[in-house]
CSV table of C-alpha atoms in Angstrom, one decimal:
chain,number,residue,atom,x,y,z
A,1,UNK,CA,-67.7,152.9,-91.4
A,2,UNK,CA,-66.1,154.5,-93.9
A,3,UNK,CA,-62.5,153.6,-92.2
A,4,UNK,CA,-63.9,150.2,-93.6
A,5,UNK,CA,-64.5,150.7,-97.1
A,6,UNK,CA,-60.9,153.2,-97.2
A,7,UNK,CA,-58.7,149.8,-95.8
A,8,UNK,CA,-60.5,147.5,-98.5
A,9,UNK,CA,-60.4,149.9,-101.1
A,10,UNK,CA,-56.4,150.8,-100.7
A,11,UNK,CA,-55.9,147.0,-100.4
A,12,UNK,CA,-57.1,146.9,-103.7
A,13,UNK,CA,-55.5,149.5,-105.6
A,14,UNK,CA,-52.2,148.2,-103.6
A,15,UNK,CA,-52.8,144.6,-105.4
A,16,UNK,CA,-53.8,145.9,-108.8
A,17,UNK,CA,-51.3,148.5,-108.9
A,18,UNK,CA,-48.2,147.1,-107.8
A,19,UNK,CA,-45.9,144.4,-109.6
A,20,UNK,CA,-44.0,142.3,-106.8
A,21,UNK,CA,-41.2,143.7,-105.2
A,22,UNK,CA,-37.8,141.9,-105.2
A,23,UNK,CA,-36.9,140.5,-101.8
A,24,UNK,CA,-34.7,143.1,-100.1
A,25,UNK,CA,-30.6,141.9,-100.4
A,26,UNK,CA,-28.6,142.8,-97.3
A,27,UNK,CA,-26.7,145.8,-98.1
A,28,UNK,CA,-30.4,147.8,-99.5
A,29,UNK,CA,-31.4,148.5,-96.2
A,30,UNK,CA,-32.1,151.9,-95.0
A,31,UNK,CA,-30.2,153.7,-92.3
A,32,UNK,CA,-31.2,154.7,-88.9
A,33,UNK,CA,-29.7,157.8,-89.0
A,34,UNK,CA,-31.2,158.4,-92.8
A,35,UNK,CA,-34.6,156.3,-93.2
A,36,UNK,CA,-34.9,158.2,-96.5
A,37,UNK,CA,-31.7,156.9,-98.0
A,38,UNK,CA,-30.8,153.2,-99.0
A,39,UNK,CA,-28.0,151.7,-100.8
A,40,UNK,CA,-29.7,150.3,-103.6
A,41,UNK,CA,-32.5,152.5,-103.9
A,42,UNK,CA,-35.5,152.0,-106.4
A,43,UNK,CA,-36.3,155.2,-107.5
A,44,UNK,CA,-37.1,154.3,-110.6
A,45,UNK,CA,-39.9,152.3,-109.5
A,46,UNK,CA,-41.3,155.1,-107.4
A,47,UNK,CA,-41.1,157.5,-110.9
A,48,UNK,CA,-42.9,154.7,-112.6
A,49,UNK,CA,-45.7,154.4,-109.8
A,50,UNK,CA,-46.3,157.6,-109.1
A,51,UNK,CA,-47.2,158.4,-112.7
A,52,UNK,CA,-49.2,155.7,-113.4
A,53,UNK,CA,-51.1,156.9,-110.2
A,54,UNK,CA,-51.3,160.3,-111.6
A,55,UNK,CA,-52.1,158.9,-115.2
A,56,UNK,CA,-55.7,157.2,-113.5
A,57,UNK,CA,-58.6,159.2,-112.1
A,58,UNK,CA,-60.4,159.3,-108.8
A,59,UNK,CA,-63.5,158.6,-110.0
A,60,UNK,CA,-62.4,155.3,-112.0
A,61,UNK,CA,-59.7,154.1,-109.2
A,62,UNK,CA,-62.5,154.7,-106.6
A,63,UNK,CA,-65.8,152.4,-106.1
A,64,UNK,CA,-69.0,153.6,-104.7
A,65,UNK,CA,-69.2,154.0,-100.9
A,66,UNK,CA,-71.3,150.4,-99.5
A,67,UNK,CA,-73.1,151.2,-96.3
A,68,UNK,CA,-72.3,148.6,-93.9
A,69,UNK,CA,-75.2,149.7,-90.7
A,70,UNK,CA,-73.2,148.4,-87.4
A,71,UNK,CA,-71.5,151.4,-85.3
A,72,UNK,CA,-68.3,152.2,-83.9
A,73,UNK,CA,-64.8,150.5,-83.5
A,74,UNK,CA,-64.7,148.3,-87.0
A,75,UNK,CA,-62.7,146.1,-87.7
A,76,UNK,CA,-62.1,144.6,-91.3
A,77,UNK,CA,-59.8,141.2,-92.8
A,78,UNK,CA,-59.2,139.3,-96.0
A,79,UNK,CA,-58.9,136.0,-96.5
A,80,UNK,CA,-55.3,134.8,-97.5
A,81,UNK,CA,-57.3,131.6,-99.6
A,82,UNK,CA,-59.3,133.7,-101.5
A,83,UNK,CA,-59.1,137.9,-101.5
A,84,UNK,CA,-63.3,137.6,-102.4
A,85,UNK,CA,-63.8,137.4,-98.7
A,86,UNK,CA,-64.1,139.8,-96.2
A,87,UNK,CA,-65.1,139.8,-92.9
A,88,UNK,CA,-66.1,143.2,-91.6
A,89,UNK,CA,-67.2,143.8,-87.7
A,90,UNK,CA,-68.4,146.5,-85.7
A,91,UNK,CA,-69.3,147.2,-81.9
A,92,UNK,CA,-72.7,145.4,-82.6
A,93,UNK,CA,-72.3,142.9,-85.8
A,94,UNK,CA,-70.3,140.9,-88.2
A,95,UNK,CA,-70.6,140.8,-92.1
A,96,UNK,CA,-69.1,139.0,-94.9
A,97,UNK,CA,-68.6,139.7,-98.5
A,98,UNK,CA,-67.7,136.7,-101.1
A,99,UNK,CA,-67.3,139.2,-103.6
A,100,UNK,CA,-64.3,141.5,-102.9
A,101,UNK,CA,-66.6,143.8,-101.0
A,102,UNK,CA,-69.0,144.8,-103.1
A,103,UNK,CA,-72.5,143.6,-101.3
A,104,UNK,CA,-72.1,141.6,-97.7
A,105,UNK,CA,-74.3,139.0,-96.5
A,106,UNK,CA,-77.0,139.1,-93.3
A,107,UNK,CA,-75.4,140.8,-90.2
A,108,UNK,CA,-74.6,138.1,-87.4
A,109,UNK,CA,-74.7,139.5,-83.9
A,110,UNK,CA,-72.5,138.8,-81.2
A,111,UNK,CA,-73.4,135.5,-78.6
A,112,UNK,CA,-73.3,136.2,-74.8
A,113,UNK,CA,-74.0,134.0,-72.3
A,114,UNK,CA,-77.0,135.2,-69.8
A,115,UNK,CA,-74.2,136.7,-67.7
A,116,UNK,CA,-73.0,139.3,-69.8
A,117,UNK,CA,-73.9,142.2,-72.3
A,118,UNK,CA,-72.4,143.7,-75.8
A,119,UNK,CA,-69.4,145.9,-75.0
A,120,UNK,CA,-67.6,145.9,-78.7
A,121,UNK,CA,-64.1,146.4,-79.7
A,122,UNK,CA,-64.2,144.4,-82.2
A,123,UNK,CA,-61.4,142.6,-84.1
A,124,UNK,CA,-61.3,140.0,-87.2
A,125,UNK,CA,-58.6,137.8,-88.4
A,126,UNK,CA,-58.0,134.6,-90.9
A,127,UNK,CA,-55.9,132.0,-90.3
A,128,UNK,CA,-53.5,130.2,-92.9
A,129,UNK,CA,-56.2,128.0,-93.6
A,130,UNK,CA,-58.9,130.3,-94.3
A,131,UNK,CA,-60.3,130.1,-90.5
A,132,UNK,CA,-62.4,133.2,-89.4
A,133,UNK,CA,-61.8,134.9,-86.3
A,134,UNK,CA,-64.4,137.6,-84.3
A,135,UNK,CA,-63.0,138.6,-81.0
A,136,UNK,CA,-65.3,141.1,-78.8
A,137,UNK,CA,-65.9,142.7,-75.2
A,138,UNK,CA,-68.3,141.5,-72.6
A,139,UNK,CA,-69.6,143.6,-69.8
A,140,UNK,CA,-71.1,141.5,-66.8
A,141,UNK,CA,-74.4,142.5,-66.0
A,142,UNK,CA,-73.7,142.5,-62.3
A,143,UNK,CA,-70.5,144.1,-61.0
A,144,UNK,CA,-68.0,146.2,-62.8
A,145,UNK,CA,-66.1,143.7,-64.8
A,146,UNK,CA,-65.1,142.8,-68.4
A,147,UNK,CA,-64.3,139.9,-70.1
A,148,UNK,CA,-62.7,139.6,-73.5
A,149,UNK,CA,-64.7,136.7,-76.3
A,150,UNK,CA,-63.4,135.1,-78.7
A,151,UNK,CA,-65.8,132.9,-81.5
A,152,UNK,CA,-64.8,131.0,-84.6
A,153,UNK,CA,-67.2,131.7,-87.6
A,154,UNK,CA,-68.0,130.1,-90.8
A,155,UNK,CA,-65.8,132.2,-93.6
A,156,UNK,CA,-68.7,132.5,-96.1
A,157,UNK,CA,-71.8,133.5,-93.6
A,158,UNK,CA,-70.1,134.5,-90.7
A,159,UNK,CA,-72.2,132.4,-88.5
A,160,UNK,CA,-71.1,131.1,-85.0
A,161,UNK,CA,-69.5,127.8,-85.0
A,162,UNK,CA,-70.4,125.0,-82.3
A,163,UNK,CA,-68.5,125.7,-79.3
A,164,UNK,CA,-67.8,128.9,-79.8
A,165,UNK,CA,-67.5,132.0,-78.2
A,166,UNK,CA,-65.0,131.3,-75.4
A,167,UNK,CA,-64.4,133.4,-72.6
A,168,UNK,CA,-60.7,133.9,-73.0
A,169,UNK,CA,-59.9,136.3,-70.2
A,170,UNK,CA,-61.9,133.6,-67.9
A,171,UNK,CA,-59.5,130.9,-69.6
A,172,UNK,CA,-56.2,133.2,-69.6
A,173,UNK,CA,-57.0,133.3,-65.0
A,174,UNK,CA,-58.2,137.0,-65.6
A,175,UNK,CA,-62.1,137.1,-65.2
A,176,UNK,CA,-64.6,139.8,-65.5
A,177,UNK,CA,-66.0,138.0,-62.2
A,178,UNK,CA,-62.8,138.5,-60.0
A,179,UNK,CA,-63.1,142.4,-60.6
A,180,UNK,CA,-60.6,142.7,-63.9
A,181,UNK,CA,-61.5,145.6,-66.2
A,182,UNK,CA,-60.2,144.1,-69.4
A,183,UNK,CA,-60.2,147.2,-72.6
A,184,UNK,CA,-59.4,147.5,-75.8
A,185,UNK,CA,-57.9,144.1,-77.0
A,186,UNK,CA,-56.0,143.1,-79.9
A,187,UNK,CA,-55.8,140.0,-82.1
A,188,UNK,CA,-52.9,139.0,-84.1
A,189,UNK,CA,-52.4,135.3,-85.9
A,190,UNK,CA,-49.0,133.8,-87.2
A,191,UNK,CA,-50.4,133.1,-90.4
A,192,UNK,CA,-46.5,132.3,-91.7
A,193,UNK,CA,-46.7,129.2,-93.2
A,194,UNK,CA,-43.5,127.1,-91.9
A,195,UNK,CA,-43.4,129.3,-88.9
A,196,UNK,CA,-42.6,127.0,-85.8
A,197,UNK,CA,-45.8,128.9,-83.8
A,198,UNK,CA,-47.6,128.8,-87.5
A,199,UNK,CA,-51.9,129.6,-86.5
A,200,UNK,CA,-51.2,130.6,-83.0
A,201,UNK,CA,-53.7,133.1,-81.9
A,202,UNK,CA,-52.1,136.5,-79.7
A,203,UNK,CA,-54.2,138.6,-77.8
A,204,UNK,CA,-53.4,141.8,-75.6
A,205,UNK,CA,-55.1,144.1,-74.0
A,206,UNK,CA,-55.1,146.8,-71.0
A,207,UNK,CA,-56.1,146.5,-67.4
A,208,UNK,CA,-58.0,149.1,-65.9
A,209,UNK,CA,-58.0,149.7,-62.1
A,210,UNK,CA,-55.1,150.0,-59.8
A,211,UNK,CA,-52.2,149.0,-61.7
A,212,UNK,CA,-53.4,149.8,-65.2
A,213,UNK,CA,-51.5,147.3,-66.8
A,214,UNK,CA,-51.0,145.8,-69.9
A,215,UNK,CA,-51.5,141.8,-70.8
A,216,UNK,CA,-51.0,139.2,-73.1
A,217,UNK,CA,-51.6,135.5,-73.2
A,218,UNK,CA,-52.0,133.2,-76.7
A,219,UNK,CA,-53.7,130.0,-78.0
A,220,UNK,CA,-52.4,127.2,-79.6
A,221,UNK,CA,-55.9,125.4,-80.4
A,222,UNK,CA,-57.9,128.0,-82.1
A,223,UNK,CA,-59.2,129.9,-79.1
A,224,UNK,CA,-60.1,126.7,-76.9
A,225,UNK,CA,-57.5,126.9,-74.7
A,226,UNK,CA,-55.5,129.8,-73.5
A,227,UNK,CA,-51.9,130.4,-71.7
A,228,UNK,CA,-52.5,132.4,-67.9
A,229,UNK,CA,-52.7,136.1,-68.7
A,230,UNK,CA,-49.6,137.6,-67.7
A,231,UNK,CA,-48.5,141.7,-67.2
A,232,UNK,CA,-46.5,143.1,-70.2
A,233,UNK,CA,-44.7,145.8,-68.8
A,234,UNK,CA,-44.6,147.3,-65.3
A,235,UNK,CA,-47.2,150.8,-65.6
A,236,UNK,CA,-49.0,151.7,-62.8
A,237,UNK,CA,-52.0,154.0,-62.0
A,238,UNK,CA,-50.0,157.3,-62.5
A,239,UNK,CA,-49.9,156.5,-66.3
A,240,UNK,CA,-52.3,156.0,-68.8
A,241,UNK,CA,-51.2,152.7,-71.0
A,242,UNK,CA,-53.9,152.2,-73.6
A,243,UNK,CA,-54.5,150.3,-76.6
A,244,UNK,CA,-52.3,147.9,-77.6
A,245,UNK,CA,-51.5,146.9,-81.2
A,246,UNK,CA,-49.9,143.2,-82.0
A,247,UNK,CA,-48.1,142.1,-85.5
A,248,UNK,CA,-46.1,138.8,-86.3
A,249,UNK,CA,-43.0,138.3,-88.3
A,250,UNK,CA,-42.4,136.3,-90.8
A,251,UNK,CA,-40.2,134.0,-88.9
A,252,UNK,CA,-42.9,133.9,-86.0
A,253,UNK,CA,-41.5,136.4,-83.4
A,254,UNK,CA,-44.1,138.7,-81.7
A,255,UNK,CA,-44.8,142.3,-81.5
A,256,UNK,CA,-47.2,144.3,-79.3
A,257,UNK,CA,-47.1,147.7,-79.1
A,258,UNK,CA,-48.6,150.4,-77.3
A,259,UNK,CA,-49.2,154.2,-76.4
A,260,UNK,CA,-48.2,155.4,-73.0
A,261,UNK,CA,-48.0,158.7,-71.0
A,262,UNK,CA,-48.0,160.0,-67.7
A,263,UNK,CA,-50.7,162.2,-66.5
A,264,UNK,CA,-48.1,164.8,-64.4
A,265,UNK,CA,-46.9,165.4,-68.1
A,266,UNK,CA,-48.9,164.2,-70.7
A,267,UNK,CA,-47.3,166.0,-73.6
A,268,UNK,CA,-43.9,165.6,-72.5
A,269,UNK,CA,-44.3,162.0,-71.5
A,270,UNK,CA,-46.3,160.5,-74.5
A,271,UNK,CA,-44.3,157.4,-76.2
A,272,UNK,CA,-45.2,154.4,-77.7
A,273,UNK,CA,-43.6,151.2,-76.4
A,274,UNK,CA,-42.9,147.6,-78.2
A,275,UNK,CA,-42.0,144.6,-76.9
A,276,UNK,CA,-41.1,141.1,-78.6
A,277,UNK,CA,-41.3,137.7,-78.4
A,278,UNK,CA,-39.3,135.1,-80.0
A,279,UNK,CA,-41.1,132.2,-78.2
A,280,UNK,CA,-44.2,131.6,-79.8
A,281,UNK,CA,-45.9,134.5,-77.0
A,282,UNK,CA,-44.7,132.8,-73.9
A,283,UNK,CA,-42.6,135.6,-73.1
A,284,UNK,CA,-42.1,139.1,-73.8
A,285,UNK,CA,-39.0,141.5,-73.6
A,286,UNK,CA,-38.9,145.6,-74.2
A,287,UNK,CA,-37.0,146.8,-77.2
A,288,UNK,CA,-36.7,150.0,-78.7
A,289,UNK,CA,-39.6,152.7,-78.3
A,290,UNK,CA,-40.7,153.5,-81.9
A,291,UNK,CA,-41.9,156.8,-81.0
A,292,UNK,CA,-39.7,157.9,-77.4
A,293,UNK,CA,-40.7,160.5,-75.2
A,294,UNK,CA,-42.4,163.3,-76.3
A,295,UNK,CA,-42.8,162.2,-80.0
A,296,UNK,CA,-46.5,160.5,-79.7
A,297,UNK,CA,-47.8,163.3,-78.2
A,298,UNK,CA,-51.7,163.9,-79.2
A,299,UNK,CA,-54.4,165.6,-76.7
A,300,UNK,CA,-57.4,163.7,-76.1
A,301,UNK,CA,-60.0,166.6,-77.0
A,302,UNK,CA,-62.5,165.7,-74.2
A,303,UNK,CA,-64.8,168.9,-74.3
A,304,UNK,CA,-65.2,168.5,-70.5
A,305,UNK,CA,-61.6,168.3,-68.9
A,306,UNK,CA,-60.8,171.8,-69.3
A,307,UNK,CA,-57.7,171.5,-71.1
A,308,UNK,CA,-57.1,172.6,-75.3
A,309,UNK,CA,-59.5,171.5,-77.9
A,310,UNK,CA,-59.0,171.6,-81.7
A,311,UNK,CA,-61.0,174.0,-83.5
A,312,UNK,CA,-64.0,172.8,-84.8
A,313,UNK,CA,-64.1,169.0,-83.8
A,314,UNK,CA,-66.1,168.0,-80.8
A,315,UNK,CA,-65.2,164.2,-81.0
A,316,UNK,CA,-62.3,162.4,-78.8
A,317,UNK,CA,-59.2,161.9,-80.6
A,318,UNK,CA,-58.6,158.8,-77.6
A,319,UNK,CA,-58.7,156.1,-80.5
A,320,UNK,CA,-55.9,157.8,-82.7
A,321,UNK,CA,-53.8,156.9,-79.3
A,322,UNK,CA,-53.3,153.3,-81.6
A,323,UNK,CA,-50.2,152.5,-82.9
A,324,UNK,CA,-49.9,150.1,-86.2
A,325,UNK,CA,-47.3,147.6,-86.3
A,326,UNK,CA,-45.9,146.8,-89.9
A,327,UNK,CA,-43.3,143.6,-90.6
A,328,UNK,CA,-41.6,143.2,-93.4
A,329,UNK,CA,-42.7,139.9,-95.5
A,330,UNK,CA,-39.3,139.1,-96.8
A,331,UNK,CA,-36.9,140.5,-93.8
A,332,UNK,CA,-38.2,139.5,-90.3
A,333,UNK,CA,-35.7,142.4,-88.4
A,334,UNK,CA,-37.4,145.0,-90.5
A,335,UNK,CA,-40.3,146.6,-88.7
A,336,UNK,CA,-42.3,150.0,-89.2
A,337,UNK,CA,-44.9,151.5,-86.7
A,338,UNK,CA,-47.2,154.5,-87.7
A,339,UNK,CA,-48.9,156.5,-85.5
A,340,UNK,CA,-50.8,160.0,-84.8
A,341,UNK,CA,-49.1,162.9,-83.4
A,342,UNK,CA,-49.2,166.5,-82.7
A,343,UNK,CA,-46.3,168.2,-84.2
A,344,UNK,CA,-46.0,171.4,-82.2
A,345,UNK,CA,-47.8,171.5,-78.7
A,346,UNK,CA,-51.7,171.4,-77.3
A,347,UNK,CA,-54.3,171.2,-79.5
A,348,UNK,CA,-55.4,174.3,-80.7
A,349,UNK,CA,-51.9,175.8,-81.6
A,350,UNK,CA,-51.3,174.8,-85.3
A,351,UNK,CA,-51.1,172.1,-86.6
A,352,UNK,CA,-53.4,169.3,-84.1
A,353,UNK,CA,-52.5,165.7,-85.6
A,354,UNK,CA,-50.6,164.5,-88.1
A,355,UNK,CA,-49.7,160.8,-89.5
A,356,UNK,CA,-46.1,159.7,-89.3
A,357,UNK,CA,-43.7,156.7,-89.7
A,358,UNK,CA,-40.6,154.7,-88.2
A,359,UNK,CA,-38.8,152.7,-88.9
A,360,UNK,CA,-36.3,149.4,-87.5
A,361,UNK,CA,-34.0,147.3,-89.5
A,362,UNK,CA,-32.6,145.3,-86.1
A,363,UNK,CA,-36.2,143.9,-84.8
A,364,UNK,CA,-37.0,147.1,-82.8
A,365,UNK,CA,-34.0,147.7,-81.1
A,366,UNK,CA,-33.6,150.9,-82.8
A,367,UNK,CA,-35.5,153.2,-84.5
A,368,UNK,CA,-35.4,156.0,-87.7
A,369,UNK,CA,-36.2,159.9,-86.9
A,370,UNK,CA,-40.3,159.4,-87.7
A,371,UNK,CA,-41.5,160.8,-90.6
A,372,UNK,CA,-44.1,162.6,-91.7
A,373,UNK,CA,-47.0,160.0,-94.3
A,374,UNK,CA,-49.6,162.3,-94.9
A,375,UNK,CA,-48.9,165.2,-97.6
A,376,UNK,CA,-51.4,167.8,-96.3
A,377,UNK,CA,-49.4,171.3,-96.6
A,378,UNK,CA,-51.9,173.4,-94.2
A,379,UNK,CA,-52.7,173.0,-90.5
A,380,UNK,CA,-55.6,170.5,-91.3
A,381,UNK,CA,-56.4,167.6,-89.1
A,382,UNK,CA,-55.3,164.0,-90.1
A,383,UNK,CA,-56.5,161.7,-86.9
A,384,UNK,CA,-57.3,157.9,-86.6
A,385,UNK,CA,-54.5,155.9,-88.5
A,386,UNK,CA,-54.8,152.5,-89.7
A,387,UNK,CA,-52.2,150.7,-91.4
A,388,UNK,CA,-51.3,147.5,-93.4
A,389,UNK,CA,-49.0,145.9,-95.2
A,390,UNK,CA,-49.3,143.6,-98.3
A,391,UNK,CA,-48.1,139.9,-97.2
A,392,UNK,CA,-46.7,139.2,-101.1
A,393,UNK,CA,-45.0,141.9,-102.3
A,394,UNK,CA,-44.4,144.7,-99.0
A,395,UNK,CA,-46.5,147.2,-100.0
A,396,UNK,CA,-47.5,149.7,-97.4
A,397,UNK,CA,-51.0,151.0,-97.1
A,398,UNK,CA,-52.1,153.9,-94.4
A,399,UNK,CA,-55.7,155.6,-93.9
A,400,UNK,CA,-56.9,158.5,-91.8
A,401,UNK,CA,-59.5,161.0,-91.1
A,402,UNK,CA,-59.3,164.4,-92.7
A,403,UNK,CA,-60.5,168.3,-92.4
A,404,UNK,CA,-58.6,169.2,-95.3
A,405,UNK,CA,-61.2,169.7,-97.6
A,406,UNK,CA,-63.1,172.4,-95.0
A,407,UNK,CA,-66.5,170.9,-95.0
A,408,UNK,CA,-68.9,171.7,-91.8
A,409,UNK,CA,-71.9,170.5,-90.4
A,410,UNK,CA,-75.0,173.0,-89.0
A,411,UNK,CA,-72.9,173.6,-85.8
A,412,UNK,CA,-69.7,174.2,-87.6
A,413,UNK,CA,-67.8,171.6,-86.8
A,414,UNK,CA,-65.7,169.6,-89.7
A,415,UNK,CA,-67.3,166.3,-91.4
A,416,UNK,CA,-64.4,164.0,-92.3
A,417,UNK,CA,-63.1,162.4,-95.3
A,418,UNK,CA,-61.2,159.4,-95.6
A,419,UNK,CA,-57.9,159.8,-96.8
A,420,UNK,CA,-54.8,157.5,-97.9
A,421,UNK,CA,-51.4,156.6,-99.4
A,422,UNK,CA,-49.7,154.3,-100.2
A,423,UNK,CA,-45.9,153.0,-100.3
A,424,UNK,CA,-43.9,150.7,-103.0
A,425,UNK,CA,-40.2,150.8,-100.9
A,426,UNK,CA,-41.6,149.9,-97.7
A,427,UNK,CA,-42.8,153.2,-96.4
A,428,UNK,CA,-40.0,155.6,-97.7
A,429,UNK,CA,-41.5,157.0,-100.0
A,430,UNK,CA,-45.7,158.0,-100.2
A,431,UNK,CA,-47.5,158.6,-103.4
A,432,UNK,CA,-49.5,161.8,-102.9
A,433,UNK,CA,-52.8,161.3,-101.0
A,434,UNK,CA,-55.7,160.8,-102.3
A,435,UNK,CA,-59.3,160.4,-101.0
A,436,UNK,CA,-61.0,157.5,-100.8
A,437,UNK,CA,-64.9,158.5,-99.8
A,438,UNK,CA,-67.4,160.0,-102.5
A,439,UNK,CA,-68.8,162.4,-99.4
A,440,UNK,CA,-68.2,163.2,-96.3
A,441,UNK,CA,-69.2,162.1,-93.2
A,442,UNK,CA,-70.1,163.4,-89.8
A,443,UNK,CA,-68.3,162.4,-86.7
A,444,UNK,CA,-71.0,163.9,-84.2
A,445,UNK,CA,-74.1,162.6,-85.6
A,446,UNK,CA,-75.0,159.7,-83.5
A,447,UNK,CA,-71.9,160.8,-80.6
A,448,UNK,CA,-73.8,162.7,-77.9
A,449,UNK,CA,-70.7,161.7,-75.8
A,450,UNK,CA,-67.7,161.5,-77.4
């Protein structure tokens, strides 16, 4: 929950602190060899940013923490017609706020047909013209299947619309029904006004079961209709391909992304693989991997598998498997991906997760050395990544979970703060973190399994 009010919060300070970037000439690009180095660069503008962060408090450059209620796996998204309103989601519920965040409206549940029951993973997007977006998991109450929803909601309540939810898995010739085990799903709109695939709606997801494979299919008619799910890359059961993150350019190409490792050598084998689209999400093709072998290593932390855990946490680290895909509003080759990693081995030897960055200046055909986001000297945990970028003026905002500040609960495992940065050169150069939360919270009240 507080993930929630950390993404809002830095989209804020981004907005208010930030005058507009020029748009990016040819010859201030950064290498791939030296992502910290560009022709042209602004360091002025970092100076200048940096001390007018330092020149402002916490406590006045912070708000108050709003409980949301809900549970796990939130999702949050601002309207591009009017930054007052945000749609926040959770496992069980959607919310809105007309006013920037600071109270939300009546929680609206999610529909099922008779046929099927809650399963979350929920994700919220806005159109260019202000249309609201809830996509969410179905479990079938007979048999062992999942089916991905999708449902169009009224902006300013968040209430259902007629028609709505769809089954898109069902419509995309991948049921629940026919034995398809449909996870973790992600849903991206071209809101790129002029864009020649401008409001089409992307979704992809992974395939439990034999194969274990990775899909995609897209909508041209806000969620009626959907193109026949087809396999994104060829993974099969050995390997463990799981979730997938999506991002369009500004000149309407695709990007889905994903973690990936093989289970005869998980720490050796963990990547994170992209593949594009230039038509509109008809058809996708592998580029470079952001983050090759070996570099998006991060151990699960599953108390019961016998393998490492990190000191004082008890709760999976599976979700910080989630890469974030960044484009660049004024350059469509430019691209960025941040993930979590561990920087030197299995958990419980040093340093257990850390946030880092890459970048791509040739639409992910190549990638930058990653580097490291967070500031956090010590051997502290930084786990759970999200990431966005401003669609105006390229800043780049990143927020994580945090030990750093030692707090425990009664069985001396570490409550979490919620952490950030943010970028004005589009992710070079971080100011220094700062905390977003007034008090921590605690990751294992409420988690008797994970």
């Amino acid at each position: 929950m507080k993930l929630l009010i950390s993404v809002l919060l830095v989209l804020v300070f981004v907005s208010a602190s930030a005058d507009p970037l020029p748009e990016p000439s040819p010859t201030s690009e950064y290498t791939i060899n030296k992502p910290h180095l560009r022709f042209n660069p602004r360091k002025s503008h970092i100076r200048l940013e940096r001390a007018k962060f330092r020149e402002s408090s916490p406590e006045k450059s912070r708000g108050g923490d709003v409980e949301l209620g809900g549970s796990n796996e939130s999702s949050v998204a601002v309207s591009p017609l009017d930054p007052m309103i945000v749609a926040y989601a959770s496992c069980l519920e959607l919310r809105v706020s007309t006013d920037g965040g600071a109270t939300f409206g009546p929680s609206v549940f999610a529909p099922f047909p008779t046929t099927h029951s809650l399963a979350g993973d929920p994700v919220v997007v806005f159109d260019t013209e202000g249309r609201l977006f809830w996509e969410f998991l179905g479990w079938l109450e007979t048999g062992n299947g999942i089916d991905i929803f999708l449902a169009q909601c009224d902006p300013s309540t968040g209430e259902i619309l007629p028609g709505y939810p769809v089954n898109v898995t069902a419509l995309a010739l991948a049921p629940g029904a026919n034995g398809y085990f449909s996870d973790k799903p992600w849903m991206a709109i071209d809101t790129n006004e002029g864009s020649p695939f401008e409001n089409n709606i992307y979704m992809a997801w992974t395939v439990f079961g034999g194969d274990n494979l990775v899909a995609y299919c897209r909508s041209e008619d806000q969620g009626q209709t959907w193109s026949e799910a087809e396999m994104m890359v060829d993974t099969y059961e050995e390997r463990f391909a799981w979730p997938t993150h999506l991002a369009v350019a500004n000149n309407g190409d695709v990007y889905c992304a994903h973690h990936i490792y093989e289970y005869v050598d998980i720490y050796n084998s963990s990547r994170i693989q992209l593949t594009r689209s230039v038509d509109g999400g008809l058809t996708y093709e592998r580029v470079g991997d952001p983050y090759p072998s070996g570099m998006a290593y991060l151990g699960e932390n599953i108390q019961s598998d016998g393998h490492f855990h990190s000191p004082g946490t008890d709760f999976w680290f599976q979700g910080s498997f989630q890469p974030w895909i960044l484009t660049d509003p004024h350059n469509s080759a430019n691209l960025s991906v941040v993930a979590c990693a561990d920087s030197d081995g299995p958990l419980g030897h040093g340093d257990d997760g850390n946030i880092y960055i890459v970048h791509s200046t040739d639409n992910g055909q190549t990638w930058s050395d990653r580097q490291r986001v967070d500031s956090d000297i010590g051997e502290s945990l930084q786990v759970f990544p999200t990431a966005t970028r401003d669609p105006e003026n390229g800043n780049i905002a990143v927020t994580w979970y945090d030990t750093r500040e030692g707090h425990l609960n009664g069985d001396n495992n570490f409550l979490l703060n919620t952490y950030a940065t943010v970028s004005f050169d589009g992710g070079l150069n971080f100011l220094p973190d700062f905390r977003i939360d007034d008090e921590p919270f605690d990751p294992d009240a409420g988690a008797p399994c994970r």
